[in-house]
Tab-separated table of C-alpha atoms and ligand atoms in Angstrom:
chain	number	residue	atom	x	y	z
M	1	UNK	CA	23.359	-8.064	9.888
M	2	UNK	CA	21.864	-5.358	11.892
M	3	UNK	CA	17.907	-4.678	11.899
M	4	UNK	CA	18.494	-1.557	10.013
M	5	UNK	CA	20.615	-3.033	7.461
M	6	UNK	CA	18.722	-6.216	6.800
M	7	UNK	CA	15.629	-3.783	6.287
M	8	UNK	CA	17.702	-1.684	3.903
M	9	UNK	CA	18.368	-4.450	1.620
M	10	UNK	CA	15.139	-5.929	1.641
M	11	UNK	CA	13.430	-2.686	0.627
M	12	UNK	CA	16.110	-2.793	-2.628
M	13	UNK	CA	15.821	-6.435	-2.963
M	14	UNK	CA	11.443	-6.251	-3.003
M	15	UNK	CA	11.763	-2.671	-5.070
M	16	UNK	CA	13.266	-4.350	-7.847
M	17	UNK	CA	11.008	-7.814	-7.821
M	18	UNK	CA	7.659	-5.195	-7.727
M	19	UNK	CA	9.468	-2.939	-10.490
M	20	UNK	CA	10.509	-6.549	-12.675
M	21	UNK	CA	6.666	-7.443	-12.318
M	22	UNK	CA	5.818	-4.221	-13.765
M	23	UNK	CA	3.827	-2.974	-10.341
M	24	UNK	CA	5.765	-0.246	-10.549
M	25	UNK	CA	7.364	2.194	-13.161
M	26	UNK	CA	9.742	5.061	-13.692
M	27	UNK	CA	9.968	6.999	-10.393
M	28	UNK	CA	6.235	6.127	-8.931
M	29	UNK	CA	5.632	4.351	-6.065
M	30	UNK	CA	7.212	4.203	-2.364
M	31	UNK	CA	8.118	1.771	-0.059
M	32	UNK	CA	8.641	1.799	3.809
M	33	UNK	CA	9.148	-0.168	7.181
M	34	UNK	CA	9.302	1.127	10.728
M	35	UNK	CA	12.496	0.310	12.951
M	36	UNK	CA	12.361	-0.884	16.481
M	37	UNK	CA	13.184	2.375	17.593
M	38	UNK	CA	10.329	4.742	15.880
M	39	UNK	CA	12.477	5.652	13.335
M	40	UNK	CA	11.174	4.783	9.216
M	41	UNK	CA	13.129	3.600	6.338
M	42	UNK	CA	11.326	4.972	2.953
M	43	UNK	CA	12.537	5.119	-0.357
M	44	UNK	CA	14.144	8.578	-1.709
M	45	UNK	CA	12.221	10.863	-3.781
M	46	UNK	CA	12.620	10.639	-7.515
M	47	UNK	CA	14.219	7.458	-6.952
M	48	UNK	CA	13.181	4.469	-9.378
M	49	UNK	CA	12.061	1.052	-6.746
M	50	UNK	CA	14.366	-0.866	-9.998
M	51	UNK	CA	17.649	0.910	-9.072
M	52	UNK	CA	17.626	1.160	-5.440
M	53	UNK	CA	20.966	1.229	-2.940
M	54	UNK	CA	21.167	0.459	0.371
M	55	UNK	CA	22.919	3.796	1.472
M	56	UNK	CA	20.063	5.484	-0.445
M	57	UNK	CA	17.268	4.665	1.741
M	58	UNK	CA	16.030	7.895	3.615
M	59	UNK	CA	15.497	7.183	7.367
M	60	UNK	CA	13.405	9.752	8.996
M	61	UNK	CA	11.972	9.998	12.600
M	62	UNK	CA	8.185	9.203	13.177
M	63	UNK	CA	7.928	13.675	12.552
M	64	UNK	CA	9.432	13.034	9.201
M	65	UNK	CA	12.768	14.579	10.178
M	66	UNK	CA	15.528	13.367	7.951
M	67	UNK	CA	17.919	11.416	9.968
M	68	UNK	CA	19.825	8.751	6.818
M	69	UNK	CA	20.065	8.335	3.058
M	70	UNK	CA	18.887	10.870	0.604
M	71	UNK	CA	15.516	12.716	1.038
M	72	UNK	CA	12.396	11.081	1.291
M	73	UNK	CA	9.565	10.407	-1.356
M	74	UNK	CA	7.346	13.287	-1.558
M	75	UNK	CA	4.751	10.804	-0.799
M	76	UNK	CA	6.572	9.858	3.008
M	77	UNK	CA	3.814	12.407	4.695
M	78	UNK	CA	1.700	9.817	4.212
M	79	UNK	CA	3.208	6.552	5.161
M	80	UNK	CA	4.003	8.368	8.402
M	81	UNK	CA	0.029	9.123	8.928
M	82	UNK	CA	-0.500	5.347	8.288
M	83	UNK	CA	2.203	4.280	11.261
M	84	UNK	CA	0.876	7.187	13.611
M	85	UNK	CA	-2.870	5.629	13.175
M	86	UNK	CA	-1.684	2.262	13.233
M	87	UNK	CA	0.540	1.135	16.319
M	88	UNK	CA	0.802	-2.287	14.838
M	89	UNK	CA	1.716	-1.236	10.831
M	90	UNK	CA	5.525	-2.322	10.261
M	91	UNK	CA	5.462	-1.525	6.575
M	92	UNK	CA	3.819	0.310	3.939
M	93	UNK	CA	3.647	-0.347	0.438
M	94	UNK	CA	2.196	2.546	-1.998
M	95	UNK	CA	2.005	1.992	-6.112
M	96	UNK	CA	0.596	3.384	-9.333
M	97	UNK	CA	0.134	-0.012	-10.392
M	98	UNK	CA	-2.345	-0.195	-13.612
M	99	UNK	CA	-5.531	-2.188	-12.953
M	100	UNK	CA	-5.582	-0.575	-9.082
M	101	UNK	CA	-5.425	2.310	-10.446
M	102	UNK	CA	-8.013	2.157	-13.098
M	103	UNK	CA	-10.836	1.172	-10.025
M	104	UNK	CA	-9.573	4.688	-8.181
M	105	UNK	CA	-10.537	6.969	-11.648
M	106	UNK	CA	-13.989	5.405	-11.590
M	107	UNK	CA	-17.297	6.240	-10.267
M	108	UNK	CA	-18.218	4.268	-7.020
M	109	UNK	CA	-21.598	4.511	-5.686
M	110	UNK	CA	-20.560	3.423	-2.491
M	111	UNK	CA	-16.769	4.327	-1.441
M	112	UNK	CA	-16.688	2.161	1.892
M	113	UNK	CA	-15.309	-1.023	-0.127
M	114	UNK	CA	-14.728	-0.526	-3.716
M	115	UNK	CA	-13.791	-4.208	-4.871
M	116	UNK	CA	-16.193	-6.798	-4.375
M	117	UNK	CA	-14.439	-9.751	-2.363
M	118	UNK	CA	-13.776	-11.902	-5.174
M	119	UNK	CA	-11.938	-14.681	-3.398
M	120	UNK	CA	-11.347	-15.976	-0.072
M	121	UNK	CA	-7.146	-14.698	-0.408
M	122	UNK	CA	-8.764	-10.971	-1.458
M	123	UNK	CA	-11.073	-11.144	1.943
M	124	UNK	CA	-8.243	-12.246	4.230
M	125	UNK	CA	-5.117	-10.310	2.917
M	126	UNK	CA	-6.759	-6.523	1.643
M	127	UNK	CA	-10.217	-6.783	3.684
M	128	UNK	CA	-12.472	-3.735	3.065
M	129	UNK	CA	-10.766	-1.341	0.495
M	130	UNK	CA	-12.467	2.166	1.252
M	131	UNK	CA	-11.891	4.884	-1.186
M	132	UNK	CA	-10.034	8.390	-0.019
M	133	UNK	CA	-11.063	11.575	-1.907
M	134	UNK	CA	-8.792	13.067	-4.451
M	135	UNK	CA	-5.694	15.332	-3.633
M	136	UNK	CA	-3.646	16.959	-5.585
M	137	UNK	CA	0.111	15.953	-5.079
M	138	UNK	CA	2.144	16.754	-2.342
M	139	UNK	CA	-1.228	18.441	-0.747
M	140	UNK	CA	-0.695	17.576	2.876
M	141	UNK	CA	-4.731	17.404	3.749
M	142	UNK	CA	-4.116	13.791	2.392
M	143	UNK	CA	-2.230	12.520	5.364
M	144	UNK	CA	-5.121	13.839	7.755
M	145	UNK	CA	-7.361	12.150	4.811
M	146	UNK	CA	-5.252	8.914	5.244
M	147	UNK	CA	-5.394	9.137	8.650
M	148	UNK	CA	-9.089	9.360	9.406
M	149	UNK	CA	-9.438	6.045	6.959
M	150	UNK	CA	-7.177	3.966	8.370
M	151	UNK	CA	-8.687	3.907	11.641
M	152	UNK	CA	-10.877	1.211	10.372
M	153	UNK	CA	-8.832	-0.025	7.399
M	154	UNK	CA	-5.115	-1.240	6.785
M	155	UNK	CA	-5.752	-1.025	2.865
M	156	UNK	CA	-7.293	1.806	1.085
M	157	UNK	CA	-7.650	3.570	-2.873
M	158	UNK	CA	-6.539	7.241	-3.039
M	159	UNK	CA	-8.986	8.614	-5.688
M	160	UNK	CA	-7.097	8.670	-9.467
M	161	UNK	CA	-4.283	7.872	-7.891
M	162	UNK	CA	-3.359	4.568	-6.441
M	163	UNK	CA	-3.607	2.276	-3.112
M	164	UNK	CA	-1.661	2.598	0.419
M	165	UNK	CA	-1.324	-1.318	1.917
M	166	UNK	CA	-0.144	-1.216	5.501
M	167	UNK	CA	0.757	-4.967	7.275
M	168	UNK	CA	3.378	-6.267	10.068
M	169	UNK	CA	6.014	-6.856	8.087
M	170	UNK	CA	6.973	-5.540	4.240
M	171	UNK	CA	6.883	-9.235	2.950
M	172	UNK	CA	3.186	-9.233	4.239
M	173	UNK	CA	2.515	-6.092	2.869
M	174	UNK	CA	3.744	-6.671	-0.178
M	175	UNK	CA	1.260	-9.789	-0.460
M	176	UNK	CA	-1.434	-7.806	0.250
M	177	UNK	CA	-0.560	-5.286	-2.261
M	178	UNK	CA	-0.422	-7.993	-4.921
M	179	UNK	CA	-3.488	-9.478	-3.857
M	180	UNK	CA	-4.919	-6.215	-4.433
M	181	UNK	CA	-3.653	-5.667	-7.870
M	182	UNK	CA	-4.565	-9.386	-9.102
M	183	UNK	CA	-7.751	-8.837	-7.574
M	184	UNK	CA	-8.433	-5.101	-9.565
M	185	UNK	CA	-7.087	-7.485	-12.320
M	186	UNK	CA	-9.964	-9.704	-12.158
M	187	UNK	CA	-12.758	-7.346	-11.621
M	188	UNK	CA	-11.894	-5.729	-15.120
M	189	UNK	CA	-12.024	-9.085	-16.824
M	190	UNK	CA	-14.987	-10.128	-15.415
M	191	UNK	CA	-16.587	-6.814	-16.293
M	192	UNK	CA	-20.412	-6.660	-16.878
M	193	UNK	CA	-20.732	-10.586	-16.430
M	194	UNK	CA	-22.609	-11.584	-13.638
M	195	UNK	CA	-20.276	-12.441	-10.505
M	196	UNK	CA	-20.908	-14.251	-7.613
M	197	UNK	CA	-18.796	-12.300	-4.781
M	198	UNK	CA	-18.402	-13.863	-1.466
M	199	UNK	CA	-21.473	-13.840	0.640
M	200	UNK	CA	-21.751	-11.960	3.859
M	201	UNK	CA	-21.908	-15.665	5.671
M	202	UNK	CA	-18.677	-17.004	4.022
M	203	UNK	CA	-16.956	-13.555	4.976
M	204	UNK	CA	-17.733	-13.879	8.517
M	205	UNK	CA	-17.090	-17.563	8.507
M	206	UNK	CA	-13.730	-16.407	7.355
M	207	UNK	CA	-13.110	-13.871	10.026
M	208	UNK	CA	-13.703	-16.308	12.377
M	209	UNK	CA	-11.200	-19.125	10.718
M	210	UNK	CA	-8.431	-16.245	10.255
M	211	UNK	CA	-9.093	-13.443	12.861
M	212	UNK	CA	-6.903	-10.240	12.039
Y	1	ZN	ZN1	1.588	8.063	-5.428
């Protein structure tokens, strides 16, 4: 099976596990992954990540010109900021999933990192998780928003909205973006008890065992 191809199924293959988990519903959410040659698969607009074909996938160039498939997701303008800032970034994985996207409609003193690091698997997969201001829909001052955050971050919470999770490959960002959600998860059961996050010793002890 071709590169293109294999990536084609996998993004209707993973659309429908994250939709059967209930990450994502009716039309929200997006997926992507970048091609050897520049080119980017994403998922079509108004399409739902449950009922996903092959032929459907939108492939546009690294501009965003259409090339394949249907149109893109409304929301492509900003996996493409992601790729451009991040040389490395083979996939993207964007949600409305519930609990991630309770933490991005409340107040955060500090918006560099706005879930404590729980566990070691939150640490290592998500890292810092820096909140981006709020943007109306389709308001293209989010991709030079996105952009300018994730020069220092591959994960990130766009205010009342929902996280971006960028990684090598879409398995891995998938992963991450699960990681994320269990970890959101957690913070709202644990709630006003007293936690014990990860100290700032473990986390660099951990940067040093598993260097990004
Ligand atoms: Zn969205």
């Amino acid at each position: 099976m071709s590169e293109e191809a294999d990536l084609r199924s996998k993004i209707v293959r993973l659309g429908a596990l994250l939709y059967n988990r209930q990450l994502a519903h009716g039309s929200a959410g997006n997926l992507s992954a970048r091609l050897a040659d520049g080119s980017i698969l994403v998922t079509p607009t108004n399409s739902c990540l449950g009922m996903l074909h092959p032929d459907q996938v939108s492939r546009v160039s690294a501009a965003g010109e259409l090339l394949d498939g249907d149109p893109p997701s409304k929301e492509a303008f900003f996996h493409l900021a992601m790729y451009e800032e991040r040389p490395r970034t083979g996939a993207v994985v964007h949600l409305h999933s519930t609990y991630a996207v309770a933490v991005s409609c409340m107040c955060h003193d500090c918006t560099d990192d706005v879930l404590p690091p729980l566990t070691a698997y939150h640490a290592m997969r998500v890292g810092k998780l820096p909140l981006v201001d709020y943007y109306r829909p389709g308001d293209r001052a989010l991709a030079d928003a996105v952009r300018k955050t994730a020069r220092n971050a591959h994960s990130m919470l766009l205010a009342n909205h929902g996280p971006i999770v960028s990684a090598k490959s879409l398995e891995q960002a998938i992963y991450t973006y699960e990681e994320l959600e269990e970890t959101a998860k957690l913070f709202f059961i644990l709630g006003d008890r007293p936690t014990r996050p990860l100290s700032a010793q473990a986390l660099a002890e951990l940067n040093a065992a598993f260097p990004s």
